[in-house]
Structures are given as C-alpha cells and as structure tokens.
Coordinates of C-alpha atoms in Angstrom, one line a residue:
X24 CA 103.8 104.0 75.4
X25 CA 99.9 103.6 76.2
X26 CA 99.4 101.0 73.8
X27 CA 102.1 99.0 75.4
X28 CA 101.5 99.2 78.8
X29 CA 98.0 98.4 78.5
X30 CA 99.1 95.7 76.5
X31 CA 100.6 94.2 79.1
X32 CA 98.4 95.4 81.9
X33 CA 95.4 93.1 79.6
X34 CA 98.3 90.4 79.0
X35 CA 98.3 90.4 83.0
X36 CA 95.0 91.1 84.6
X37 CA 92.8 89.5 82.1
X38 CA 94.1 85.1 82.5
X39 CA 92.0 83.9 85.0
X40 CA 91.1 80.5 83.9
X41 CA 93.7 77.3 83.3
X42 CA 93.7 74.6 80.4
X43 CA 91.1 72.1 81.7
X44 CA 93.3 69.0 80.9
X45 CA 91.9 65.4 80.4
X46 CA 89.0 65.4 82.3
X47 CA 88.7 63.2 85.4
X48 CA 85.6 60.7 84.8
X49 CA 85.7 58.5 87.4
X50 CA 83.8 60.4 90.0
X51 CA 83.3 57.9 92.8
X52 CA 84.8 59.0 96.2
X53 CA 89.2 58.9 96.3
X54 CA 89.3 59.1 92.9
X55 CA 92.1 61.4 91.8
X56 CA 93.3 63.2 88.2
X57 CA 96.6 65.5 88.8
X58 CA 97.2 67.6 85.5
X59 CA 100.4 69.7 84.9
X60 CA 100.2 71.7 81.6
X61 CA 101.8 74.6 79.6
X62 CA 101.2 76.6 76.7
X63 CA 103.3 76.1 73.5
X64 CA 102.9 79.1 71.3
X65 CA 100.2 81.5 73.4
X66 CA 99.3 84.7 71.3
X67 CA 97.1 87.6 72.9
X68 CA 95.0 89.9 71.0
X69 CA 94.2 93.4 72.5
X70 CA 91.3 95.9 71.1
X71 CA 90.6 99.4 72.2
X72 CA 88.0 101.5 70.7
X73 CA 88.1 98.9 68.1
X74 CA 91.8 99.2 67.2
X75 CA 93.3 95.6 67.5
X76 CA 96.5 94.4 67.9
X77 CA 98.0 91.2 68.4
X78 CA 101.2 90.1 69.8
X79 CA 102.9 87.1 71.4
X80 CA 102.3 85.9 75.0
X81 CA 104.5 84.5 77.3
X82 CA 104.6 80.6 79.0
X83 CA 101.8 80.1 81.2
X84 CA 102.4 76.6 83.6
X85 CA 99.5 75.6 85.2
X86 CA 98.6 72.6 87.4
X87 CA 95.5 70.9 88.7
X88 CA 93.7 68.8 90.8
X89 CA 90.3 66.9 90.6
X90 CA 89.0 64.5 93.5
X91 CA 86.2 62.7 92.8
X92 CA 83.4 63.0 96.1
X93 CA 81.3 60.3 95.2
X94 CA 77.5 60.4 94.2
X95 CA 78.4 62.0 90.7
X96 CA 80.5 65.4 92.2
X97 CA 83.8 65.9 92.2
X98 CA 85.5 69.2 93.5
X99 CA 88.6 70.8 91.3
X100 CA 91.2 73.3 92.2
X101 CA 93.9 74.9 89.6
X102 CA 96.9 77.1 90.0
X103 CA 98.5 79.3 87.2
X104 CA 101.5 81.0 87.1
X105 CA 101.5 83.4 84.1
X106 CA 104.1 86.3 83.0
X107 CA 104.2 88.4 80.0
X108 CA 107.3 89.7 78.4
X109 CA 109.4 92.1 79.4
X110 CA 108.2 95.5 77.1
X111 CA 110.7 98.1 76.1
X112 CA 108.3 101.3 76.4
X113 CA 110.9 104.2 76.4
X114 CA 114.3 104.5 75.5
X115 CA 117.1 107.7 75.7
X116 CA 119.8 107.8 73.9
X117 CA 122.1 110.7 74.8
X118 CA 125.6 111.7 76.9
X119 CA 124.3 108.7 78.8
X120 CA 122.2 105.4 78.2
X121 CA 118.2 105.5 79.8
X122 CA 115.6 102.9 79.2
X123 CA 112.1 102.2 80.6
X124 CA 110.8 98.2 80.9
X125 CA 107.2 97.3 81.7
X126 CA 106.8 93.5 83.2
X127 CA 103.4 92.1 85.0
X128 CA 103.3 88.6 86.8
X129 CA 99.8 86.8 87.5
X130 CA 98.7 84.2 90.0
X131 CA 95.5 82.3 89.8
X132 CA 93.8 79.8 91.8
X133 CA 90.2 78.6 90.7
X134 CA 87.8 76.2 92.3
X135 CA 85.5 74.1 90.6
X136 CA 82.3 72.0 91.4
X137 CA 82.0 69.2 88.7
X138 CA 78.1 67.3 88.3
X139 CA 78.6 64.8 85.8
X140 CA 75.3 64.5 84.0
X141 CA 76.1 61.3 82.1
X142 CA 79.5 59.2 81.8
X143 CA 80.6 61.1 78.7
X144 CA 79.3 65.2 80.0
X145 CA 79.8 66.8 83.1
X146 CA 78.6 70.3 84.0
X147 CA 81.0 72.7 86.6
X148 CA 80.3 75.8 88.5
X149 CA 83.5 77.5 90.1
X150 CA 85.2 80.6 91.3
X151 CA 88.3 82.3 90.8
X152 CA 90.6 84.8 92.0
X153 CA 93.9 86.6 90.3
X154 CA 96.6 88.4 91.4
X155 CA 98.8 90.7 89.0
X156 CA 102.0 92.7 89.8
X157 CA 103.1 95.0 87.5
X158 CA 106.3 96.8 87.6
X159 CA 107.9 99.4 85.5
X160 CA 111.7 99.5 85.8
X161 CA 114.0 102.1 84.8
X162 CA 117.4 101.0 83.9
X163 CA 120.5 103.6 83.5
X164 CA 124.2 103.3 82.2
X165 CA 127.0 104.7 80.3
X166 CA 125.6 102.7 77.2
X167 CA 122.8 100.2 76.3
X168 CA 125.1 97.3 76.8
X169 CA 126.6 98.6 80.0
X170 CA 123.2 99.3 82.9
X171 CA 125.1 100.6 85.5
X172 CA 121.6 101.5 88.0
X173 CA 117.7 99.9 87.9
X174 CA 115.1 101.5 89.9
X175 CA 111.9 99.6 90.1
X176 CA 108.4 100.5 91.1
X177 CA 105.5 97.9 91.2
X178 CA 101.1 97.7 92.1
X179 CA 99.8 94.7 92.6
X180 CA 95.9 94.2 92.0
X181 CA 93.3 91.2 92.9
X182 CA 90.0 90.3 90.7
X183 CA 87.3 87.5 91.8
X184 CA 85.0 86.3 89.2
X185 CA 82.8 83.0 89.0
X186 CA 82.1 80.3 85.8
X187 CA 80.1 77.6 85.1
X188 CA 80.4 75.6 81.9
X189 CA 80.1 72.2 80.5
X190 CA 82.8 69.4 79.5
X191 CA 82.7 66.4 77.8
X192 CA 84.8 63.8 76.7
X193 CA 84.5 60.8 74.3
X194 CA 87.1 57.6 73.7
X195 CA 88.2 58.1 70.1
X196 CA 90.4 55.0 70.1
X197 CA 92.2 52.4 72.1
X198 CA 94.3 54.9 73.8
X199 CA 93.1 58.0 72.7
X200 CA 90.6 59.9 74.2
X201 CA 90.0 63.7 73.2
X202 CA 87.3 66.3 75.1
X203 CA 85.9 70.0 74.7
X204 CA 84.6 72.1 77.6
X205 CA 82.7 75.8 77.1
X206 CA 82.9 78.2 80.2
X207 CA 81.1 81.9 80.4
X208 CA 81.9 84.2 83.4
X209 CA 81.2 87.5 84.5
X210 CA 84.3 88.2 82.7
X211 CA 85.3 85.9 80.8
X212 CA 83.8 83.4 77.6
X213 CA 86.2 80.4 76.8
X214 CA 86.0 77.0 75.1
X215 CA 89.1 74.0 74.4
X216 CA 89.4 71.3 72.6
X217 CA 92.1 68.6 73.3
X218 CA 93.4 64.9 73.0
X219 CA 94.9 62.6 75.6
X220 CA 97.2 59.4 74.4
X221 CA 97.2 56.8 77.5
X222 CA 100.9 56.0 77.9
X223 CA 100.8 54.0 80.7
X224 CA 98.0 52.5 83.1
X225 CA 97.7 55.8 85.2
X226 CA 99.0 58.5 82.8
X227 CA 98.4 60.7 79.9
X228 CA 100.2 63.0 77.9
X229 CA 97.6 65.6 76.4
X230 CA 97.4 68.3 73.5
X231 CA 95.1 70.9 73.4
X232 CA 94.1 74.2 72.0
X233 CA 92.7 76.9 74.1
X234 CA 90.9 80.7 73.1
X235 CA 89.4 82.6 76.1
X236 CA 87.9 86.0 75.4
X237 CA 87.8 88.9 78.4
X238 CA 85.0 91.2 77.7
X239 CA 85.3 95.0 79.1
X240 CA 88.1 95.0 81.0
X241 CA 89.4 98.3 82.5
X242 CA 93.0 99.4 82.1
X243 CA 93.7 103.4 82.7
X244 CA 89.8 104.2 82.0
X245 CA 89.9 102.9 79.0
X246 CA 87.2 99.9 78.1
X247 CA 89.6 96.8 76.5
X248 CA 88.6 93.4 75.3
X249 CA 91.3 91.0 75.4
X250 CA 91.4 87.4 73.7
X251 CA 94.4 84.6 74.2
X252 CA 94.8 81.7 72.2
X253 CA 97.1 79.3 71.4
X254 CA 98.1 75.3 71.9
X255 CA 99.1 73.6 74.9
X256 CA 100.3 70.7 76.1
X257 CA 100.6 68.6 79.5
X258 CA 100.1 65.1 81.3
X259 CA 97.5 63.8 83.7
X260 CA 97.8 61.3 86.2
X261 CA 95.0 59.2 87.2
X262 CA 94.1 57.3 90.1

C-alpha cells in the first residue's frame, strides 16, 4: 500500500511545469501566442531508495499565454490541470464487499519572464506554484459490483519553486518550425523538444516530447525522485 500511495502522492505533488509549446518570437509590445496542449501517452517513473518503478500517468491539459512587452521581453503565464488514476490500494473480500481508492488532483500556475537573446534563442526566468488534493476513499457494498456506501477523506498541500532556462527555435521548412527549451529549478530539471506545422496564417498545431525529472521530493519521510515523460500535442495561436 506504501508503494502505491506514494506513487501517486509523487504522480501529484511533483508536476509543476507545463509543455512550453511553440514559442512566441515576435516580442514587440501586443504581440500575443495562446497555446492549449495535452499529453498523449505520459508515463511517470518513481525511485525510492533506488527501487524504481514505472507506471502510466494520467492526461495532463495545459494552456498558456505569452505577451510580447516590447524591447526584447515578453511575460508568460501557464495553467495545468493534472490527475492521476484512480489506485486500488486495499481490497476485502468477505460476508460483505470493502475496498480502499487513492486519487490526487494538481493545479499549477507558472509565470515566466522571457529575454530573447537573439531572434532564434530566448532565455526565461519564472516562478511557480502547485496545488495537490489527495483523497483516499473507502467504498462499501454487498459485492464488488454493487458499492452501496463511499466515505472520503482528502489534504490538500501547496509548493512554490522558481526556473530559469533557455528556448530556442529554428524554421525547418516552409511551414514547419520545431524548438527545444532546458529549465533547472530548485526542484525540478526538464528539457522538450517539439514541431509546429503552420496551418493557417495565425495557427499552429504542435507535437512534442516532454521528460522532467523532480529531485528529492518528500512523501511520508521518505526521500523520492520522480521523472515523467512522454509526448504531447497542442495548437498555438498567434497574433
């Protein structure tokens, strides 16, 4: 039961940043990107004590957006809405039906700073704060396809941290553009690579792959590093 509710406890706590997207470069004061993204097949990877174990995630939808301040700076703010799946921990089989179901929910919001150092790299400094609730349910019936009775009990926590980090982009064809960025934190080590396909004047669909790594977090006194992975996908508007 350990294993699986720091599982999801790390699944939880431990998201703090959001796909970057297609970059915005057009920094001059107005200018506007709006990116709405989400993962396609996120995997997480939990080791304790240098036991690892890996699992599948759940959707993670995220949105963004970047206005351009003129005099190469541009501020950024992204939202993500992130829940894991719904964990069977315990179960009791008997004259009646008992099981035990761990769930966590996180919120994050994250401001960015962008410089843009040259037309094709821009370097970012930004903060971020995330909100998990995690509840444990306890579901009772006759039998398990008949749950007569649910009792729920959830804690909700709230982490800050700060990034900086570097992005940069490059047109690869006509229409197709693709970019990278690299982010360390006091928590948190990340890097993506993407593509975006122009399919109209002011939009772009995108593709990208993401891998963040969360160093020493803390989940019932035990030290855990947690890494997620996994491709994502999303469109950007531009004005």
């Amino acid at each position: 039961m350990k294993k699986k509710v720091l599982l999801t406890l790390a699944a939880a706590m431990a998201v703090t940043s959001v796909a970057f997207a297609s970059p915005l470069t057009n920094y001059e004061k107005g200018s506007l990107a709006l990116d709405i993204n989400t993962s396609i097949s996120p995997k997480l990877e939990l080791s304790v004590n240098g036991m690892s174990e890996s699992d599948d995630s759940k959707e993670r939808l995220g949105a963004g957006i970047s206005y351009g301040l003129g005099n190469k700076f541009a501020l950024q703010y992204k939202y993500l809405d992130n829940k894991t799946k719904e964990y069977l921990v315990d179960e009791y089989i008997g004259s009646f039906y008992e099981n035990t179901t761990l769930n966590a929910k996180l919120t994050g919001h994250e401001i960015n700073v962008l410089y843009q150092i040259n037309p094709n790299v821009s370097a970012y400094v930004g903060v971020t704060r995330s909100t998990a609730k995690v509840t444990v349910t306890e579901n009772y019936g006759p039998t398990p396809g008949n749950i007569t009775d649910s009792e729920s009990l959830s804690e909700s926590q709230s982490k800050n941290g700060y990034q900086v980090g570097l992005v940069g982009q490059t047109k690869l064809a006509d229409k197709l553009t693709g970019w990278a960025s690299v982010s360390a934190g006091n928590r948190v080590n990340a890097y993506e690579v993407g593509l975006g396909y122009d399919v109209a004047k002011n939009t772009e669909l995108n593709l990208f792959y993401r891998e963040v790594k969360y160093k020493d977090f803390d989940a019932y006194s035990t030290t855990v590093d947690v890494t997620t992975k996994g491709l994502g996908a999303g469109v950007t508007f531009k004005f």
